[in-house]
PDB file of C-alpha atoms in Angstrom:
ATOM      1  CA  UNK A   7     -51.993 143.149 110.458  1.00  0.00           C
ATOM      2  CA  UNK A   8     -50.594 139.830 109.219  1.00  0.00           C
ATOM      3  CA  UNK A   9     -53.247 136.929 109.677  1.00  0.00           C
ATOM      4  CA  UNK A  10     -51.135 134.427 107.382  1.00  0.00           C
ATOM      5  CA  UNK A  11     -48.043 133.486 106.728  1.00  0.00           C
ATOM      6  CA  UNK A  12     -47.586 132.039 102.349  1.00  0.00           C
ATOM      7  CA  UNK A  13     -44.287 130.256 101.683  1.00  0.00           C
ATOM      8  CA  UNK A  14     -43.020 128.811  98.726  1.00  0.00           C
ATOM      9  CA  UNK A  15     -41.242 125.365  99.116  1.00  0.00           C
ATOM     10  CA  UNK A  16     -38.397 124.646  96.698  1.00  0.00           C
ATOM     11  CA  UNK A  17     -35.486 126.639  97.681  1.00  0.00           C
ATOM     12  CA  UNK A  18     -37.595 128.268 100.912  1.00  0.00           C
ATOM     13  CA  UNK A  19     -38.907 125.340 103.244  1.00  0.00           C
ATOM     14  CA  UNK A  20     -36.991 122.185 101.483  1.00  0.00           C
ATOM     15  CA  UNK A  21     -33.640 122.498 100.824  1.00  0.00           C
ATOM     16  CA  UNK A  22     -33.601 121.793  97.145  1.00  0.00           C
ATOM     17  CA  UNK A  23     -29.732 122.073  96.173  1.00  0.00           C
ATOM     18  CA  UNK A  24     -28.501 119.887  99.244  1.00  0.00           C
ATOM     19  CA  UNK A  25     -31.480 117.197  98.077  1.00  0.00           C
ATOM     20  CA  UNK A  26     -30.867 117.143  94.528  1.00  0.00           C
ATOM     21  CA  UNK A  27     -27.120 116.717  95.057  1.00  0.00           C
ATOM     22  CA  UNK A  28     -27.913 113.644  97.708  1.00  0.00           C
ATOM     23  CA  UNK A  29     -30.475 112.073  95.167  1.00  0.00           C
ATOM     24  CA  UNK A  30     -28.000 111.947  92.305  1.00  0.00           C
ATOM     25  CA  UNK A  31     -25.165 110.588  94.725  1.00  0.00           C
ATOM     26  CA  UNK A  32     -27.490 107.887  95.489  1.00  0.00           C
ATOM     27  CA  UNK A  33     -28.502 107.457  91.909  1.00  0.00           C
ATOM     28  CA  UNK A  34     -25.483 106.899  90.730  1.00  0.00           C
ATOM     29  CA  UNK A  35     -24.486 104.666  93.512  1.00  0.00           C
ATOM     30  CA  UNK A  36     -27.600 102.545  92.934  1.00  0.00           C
ATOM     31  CA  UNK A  37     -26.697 102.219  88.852  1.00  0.00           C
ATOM     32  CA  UNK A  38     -23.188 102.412  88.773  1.00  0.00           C
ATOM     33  CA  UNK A  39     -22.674  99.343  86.754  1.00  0.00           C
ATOM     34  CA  UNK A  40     -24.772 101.700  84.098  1.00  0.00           C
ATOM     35  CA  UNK A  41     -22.435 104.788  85.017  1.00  0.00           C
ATOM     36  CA  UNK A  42     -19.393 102.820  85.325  1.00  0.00           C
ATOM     37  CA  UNK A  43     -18.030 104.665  82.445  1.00  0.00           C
ATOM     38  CA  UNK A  44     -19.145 107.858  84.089  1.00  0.00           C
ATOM     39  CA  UNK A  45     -16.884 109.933  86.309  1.00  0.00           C
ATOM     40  CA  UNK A  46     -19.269 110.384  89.392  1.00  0.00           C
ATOM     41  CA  UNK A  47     -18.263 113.931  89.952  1.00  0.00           C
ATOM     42  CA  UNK A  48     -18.623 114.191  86.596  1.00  0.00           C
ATOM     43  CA  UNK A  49     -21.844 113.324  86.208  1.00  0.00           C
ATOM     44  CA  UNK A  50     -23.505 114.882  89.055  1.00  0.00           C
ATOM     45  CA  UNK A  51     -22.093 118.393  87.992  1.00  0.00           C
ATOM     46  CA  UNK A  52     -23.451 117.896  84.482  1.00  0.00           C
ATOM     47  CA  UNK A  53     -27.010 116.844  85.840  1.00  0.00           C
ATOM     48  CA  UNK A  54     -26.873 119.695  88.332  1.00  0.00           C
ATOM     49  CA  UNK A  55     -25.923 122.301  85.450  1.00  0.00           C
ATOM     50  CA  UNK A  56     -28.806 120.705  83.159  1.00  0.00           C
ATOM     51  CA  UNK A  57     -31.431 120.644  86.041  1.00  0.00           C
ATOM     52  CA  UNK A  58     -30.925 124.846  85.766  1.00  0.00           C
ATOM     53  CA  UNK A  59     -32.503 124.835  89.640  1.00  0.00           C
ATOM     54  CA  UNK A  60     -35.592 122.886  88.581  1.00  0.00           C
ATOM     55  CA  UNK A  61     -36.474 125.274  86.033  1.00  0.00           C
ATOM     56  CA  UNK A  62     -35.528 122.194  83.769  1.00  0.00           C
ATOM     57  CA  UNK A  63     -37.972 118.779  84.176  1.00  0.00           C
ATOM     58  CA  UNK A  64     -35.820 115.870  84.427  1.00  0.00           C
ATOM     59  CA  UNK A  65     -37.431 114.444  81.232  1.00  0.00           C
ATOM     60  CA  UNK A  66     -34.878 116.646  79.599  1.00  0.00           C
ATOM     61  CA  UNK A  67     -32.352 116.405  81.777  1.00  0.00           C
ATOM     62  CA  UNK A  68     -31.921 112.577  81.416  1.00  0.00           C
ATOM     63  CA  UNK A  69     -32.580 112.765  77.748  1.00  0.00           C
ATOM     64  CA  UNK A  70     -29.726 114.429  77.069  1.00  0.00           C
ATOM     65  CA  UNK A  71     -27.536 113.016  79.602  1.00  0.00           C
ATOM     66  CA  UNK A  72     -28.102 109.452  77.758  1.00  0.00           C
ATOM     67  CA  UNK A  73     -26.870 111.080  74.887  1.00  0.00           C
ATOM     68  CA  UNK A  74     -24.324 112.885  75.704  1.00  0.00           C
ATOM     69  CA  UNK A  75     -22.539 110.107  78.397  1.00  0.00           C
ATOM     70  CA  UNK A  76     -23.756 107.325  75.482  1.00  0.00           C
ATOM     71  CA  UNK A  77     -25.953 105.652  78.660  1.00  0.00           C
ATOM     72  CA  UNK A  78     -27.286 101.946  77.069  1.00  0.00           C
ATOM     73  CA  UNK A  79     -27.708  99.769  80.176  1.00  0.00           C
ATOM     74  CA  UNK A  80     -30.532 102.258  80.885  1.00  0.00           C
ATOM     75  CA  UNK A  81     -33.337 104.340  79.383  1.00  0.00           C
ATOM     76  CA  UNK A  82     -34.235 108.084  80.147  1.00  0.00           C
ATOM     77  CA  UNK A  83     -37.799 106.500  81.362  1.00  0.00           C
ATOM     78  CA  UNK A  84     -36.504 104.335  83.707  1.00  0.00           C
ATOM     79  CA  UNK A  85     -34.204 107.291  85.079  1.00  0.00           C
ATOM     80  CA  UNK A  86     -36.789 109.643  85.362  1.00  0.00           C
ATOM     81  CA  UNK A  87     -38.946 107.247  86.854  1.00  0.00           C
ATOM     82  CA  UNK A  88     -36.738 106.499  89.144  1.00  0.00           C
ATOM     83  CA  UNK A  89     -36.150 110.282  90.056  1.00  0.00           C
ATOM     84  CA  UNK A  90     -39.969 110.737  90.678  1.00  0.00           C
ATOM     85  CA  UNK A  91     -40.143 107.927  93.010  1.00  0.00           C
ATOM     86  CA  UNK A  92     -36.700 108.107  95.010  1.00  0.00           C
ATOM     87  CA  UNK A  93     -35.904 112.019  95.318  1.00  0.00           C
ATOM     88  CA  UNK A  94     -38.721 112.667  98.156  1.00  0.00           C
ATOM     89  CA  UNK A  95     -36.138 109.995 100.338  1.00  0.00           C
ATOM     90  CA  UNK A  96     -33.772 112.823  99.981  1.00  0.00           C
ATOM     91  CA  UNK A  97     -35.580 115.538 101.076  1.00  0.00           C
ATOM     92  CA  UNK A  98     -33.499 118.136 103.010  1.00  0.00           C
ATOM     93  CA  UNK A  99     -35.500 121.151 105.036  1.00  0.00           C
ATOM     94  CA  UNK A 100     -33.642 124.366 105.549  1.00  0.00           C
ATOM     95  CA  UNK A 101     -32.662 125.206 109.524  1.00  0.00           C
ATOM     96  CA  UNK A 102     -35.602 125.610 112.045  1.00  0.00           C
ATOM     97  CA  UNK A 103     -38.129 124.612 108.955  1.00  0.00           C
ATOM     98  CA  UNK A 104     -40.373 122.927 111.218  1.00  0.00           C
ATOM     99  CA  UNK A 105     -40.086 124.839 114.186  1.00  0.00           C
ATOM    100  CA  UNK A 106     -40.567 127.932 112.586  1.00  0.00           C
ATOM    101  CA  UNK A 107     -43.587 126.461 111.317  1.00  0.00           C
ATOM    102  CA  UNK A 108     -44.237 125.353 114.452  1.00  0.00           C
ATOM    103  CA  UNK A 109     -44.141 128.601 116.320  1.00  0.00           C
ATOM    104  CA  UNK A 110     -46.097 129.969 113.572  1.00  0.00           C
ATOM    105  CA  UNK A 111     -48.769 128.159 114.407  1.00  0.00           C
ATOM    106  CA  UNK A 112     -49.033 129.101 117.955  1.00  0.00           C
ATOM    107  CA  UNK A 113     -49.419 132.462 117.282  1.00  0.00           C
ATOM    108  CA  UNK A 114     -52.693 131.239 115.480  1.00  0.00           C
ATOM    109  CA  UNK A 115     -51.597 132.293 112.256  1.00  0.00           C
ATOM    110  CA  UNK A 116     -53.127 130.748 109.061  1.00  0.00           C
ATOM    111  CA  UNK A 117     -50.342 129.046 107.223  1.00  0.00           C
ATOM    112  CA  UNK A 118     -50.709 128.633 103.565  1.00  0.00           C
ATOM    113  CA  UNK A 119     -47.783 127.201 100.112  1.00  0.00           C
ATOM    114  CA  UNK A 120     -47.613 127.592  96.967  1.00  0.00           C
ATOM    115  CA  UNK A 121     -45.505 125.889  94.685  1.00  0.00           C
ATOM    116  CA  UNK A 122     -45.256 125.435  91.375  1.00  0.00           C
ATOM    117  CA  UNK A 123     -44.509 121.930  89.939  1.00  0.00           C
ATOM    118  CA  UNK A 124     -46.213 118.611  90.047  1.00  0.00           C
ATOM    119  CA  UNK A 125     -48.790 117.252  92.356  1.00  0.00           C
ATOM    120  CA  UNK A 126     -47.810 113.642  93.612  1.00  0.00           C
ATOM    121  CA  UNK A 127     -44.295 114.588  93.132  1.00  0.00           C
ATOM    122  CA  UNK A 128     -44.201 117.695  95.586  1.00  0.00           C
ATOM    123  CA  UNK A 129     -46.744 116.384  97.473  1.00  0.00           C
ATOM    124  CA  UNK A 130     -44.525 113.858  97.897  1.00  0.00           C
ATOM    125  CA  UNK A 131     -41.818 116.042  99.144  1.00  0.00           C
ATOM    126  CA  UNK A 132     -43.796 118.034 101.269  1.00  0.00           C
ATOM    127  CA  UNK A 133     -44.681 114.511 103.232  1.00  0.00           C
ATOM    128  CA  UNK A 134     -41.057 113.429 103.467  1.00  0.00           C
ATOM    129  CA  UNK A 135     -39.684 116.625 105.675  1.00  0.00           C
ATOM    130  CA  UNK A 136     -42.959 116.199 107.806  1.00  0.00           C
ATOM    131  CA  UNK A 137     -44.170 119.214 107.709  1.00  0.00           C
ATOM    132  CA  UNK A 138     -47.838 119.259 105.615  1.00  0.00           C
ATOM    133  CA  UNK A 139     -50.025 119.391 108.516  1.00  0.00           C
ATOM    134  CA  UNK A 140     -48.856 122.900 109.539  1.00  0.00           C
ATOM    135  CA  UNK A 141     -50.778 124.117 106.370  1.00  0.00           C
ATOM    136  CA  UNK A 142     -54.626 124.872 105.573  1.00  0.00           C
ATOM    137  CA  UNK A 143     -53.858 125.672 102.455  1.00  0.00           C
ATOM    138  CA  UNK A 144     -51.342 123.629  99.224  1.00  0.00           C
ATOM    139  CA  UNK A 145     -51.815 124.967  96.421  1.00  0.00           C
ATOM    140  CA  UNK A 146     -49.603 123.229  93.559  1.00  0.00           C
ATOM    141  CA  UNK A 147     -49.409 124.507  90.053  1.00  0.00           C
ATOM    142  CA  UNK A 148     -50.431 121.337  87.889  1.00  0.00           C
ATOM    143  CA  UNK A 149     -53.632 121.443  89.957  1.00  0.00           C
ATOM    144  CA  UNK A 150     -54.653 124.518  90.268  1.00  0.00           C
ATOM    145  CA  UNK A 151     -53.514 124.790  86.223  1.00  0.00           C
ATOM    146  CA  UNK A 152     -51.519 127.856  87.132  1.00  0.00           C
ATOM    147  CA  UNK A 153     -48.188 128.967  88.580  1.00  0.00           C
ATOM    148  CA  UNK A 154     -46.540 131.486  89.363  1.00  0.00           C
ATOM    149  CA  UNK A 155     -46.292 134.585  88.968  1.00  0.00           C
ATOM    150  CA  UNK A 156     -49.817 134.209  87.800  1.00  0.00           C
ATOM    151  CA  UNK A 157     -51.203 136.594  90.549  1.00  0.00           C
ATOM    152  CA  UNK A 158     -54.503 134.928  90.456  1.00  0.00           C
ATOM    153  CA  UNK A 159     -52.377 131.616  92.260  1.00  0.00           C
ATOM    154  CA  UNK A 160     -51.813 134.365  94.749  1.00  0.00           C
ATOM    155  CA  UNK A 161     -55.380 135.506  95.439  1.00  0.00           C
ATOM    156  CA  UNK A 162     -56.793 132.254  95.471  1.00  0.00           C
ATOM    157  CA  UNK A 163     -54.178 131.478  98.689  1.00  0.00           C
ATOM    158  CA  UNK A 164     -55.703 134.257  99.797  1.00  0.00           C
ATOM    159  CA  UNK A 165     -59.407 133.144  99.576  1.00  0.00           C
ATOM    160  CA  UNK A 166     -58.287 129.599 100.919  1.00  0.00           C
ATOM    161  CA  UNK A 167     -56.874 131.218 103.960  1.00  0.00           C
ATOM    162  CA  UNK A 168     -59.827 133.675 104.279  1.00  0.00           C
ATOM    163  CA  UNK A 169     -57.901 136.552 104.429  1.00  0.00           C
ATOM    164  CA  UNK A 170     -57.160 139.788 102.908  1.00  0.00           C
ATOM    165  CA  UNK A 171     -54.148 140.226 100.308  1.00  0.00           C
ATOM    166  CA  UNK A 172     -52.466 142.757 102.760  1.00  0.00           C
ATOM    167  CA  UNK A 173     -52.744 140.372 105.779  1.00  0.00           C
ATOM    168  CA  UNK A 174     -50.689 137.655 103.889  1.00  0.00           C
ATOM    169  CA  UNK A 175     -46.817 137.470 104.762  1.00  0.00           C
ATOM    170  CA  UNK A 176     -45.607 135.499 101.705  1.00  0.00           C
ATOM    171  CA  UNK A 177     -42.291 134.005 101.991  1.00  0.00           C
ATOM    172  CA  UNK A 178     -40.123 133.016  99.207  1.00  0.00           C
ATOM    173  CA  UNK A 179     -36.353 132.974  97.265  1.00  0.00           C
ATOM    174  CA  UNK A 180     -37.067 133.113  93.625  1.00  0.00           C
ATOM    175  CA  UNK A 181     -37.210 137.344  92.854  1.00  0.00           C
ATOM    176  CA  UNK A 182     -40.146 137.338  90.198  1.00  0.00           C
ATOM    177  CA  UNK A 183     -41.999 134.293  91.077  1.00  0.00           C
ATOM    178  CA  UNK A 184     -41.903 134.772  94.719  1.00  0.00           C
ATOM    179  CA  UNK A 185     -41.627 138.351  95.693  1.00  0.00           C
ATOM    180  CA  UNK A 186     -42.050 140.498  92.887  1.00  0.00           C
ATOM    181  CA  UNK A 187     -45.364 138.177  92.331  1.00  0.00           C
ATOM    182  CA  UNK A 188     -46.652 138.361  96.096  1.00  0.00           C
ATOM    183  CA  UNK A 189     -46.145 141.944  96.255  1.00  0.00           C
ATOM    184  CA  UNK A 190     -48.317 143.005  93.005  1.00  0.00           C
ATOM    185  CA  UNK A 191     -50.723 141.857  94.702  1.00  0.00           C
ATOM    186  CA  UNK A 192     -50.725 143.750  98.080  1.00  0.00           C
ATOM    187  CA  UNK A 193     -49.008 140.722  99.892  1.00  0.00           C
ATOM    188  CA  UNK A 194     -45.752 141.594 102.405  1.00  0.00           C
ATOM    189  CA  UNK A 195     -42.797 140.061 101.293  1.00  0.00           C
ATOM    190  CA  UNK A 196     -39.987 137.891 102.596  1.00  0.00           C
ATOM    191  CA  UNK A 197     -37.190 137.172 100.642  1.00  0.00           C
ATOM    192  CA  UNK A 198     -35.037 134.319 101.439  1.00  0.00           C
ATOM    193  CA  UNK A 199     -31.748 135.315 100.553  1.00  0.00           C
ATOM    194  CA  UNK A 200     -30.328 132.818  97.321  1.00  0.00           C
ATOM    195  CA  UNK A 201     -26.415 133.167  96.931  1.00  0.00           C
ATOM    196  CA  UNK A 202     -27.389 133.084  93.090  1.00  0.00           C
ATOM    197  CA  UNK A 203     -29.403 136.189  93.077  1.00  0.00           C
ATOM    198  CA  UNK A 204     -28.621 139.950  94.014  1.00  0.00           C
ATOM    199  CA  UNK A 205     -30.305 142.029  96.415  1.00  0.00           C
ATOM    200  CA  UNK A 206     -34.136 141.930  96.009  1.00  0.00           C
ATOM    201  CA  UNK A 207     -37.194 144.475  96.473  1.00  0.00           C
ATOM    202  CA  UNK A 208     -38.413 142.812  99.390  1.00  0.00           C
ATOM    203  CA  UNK A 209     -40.226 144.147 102.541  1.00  0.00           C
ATOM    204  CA  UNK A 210     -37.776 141.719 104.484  1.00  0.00           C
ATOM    205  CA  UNK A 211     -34.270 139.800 103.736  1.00  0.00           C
ATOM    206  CA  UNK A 212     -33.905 137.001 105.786  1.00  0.00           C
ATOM    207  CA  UNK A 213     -30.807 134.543 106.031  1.00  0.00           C
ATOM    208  CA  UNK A 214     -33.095 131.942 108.220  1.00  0.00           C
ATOM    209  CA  UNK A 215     -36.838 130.966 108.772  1.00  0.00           C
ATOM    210  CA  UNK A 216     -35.940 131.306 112.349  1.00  0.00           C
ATOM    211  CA  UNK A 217     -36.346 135.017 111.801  1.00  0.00           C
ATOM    212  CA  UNK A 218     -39.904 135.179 110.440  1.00  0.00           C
ATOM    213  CA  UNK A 219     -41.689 134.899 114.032  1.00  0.00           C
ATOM    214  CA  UNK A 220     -40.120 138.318 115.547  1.00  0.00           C
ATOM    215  CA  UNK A 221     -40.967 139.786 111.604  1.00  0.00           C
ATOM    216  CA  UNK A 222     -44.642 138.796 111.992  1.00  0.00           C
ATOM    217  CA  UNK A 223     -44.834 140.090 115.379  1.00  0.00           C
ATOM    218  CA  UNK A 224     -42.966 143.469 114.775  1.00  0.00           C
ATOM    219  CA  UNK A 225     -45.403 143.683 111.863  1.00  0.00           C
ATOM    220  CA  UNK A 226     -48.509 143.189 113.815  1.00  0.00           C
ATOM    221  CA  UNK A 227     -47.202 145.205 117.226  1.00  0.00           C
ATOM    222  CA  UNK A 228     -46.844 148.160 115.108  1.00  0.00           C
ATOM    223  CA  UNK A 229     -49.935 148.448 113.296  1.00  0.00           C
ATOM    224  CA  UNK A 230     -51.213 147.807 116.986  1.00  0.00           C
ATOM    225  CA  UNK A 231     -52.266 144.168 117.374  1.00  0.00           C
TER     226      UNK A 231
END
């Protein structure tokens, strides 16, 4: 019986490739006197490359593309500050985030995230697409001091939610950190199919969040709910 439904957020819930891509549009946009001697395409395909997903923290990322596009007007500081203050205005949610979320709820389903990262800023993020209050439980790595695949990120959900590791539904995209993690440790699995990743060993492969209602009730209706 599922009694909670775990996502992840970057890449599952928010739309992280169609964000980053608007941020740096408007970045550039907002310092082009600095970037003048930038192509724009240019640059936003180099910070996109150097970002590696977000596996990358933008203190690196701006470090070296000072360096390597010889940017004086402006300091990797003041760029990364300004990424950690204006990329939450840019915040894109996948299709039916929020009503999925939504119908979730209804079903009286405990609703829990995980995300690795840092607090204010995807706290921040979470805010901008409007969807935190569907959750009883956040969990984000720099305060809880661990991250995933750390199953004990995992259990604590769990405890949060005050349920059982085999009545979570945890929904994710990244293959290790996300499914392989959740289902270690007796949780059901949702992958959200990424275009950069093969075919994953995942209870469930879904293209949209739309799908996950009709999962959790097939789920439940069979184990005779």
């Amino acid at each position: 019986m599922i009694r909670a439904v775990i996502f992840d957020l970057d890449g599952t819930l928010l739309d992280r490739d169609a964000s980053l891509k608007k941020f740096i549009e408007d970045q550039y946009e907002r310092y082009k006197q600095a970037f003048a001697h930038i192509n724009k395409n240019t640059y936003i395909d180099r910070f996109i490359e150097l970002d590696a997903r977000g596996y990358v923290w933008k203190d690196k990322v701006y470090q070296q593309l000072v360096d390597e596009f010889l940017i004086n007007a402006l300091t990797w500081e003041e760029l990364l500050d300004d990424y950690s203050s204006n990329f939450q205005f840019h915040c894109t949610p996948f299709d039916n985030a929020e009503n999925t979320l939504q119908r979730l709820s209804k079903e009286n389903l405990s609703l829990g995230l995980i995300t690795n990262g840092f607090e204010v800023f995807q706290m921040n993020n979470l805010k901008a697409l409007g969807i935190e209050p569907f959750f009883q439980s956040i969990l984000v790595s720099e305060r809880e001091e661990i991250k995933k695949p750390n199953p004990e990120i995992f259990r604590r959900s769990a405890e949060f939610l005050q349920v059982s590791m085999k009545e979570c539904l945890f929904v994710g995209d990244h293959p290790e950190n996300d499914v392989k993690a959740a289902k270690a440790v007796g949780m059901t699995t949702v992958w959200k199919r990424d275009s950069n990743w093969n075919e994953v060993d995942a209870d469930f492969i879904i293209e949209d969040l739309g799908c996950l209602p009709a999962i959790v009730k097939s789920i439940n209706e069979k184990e005779g709910r």
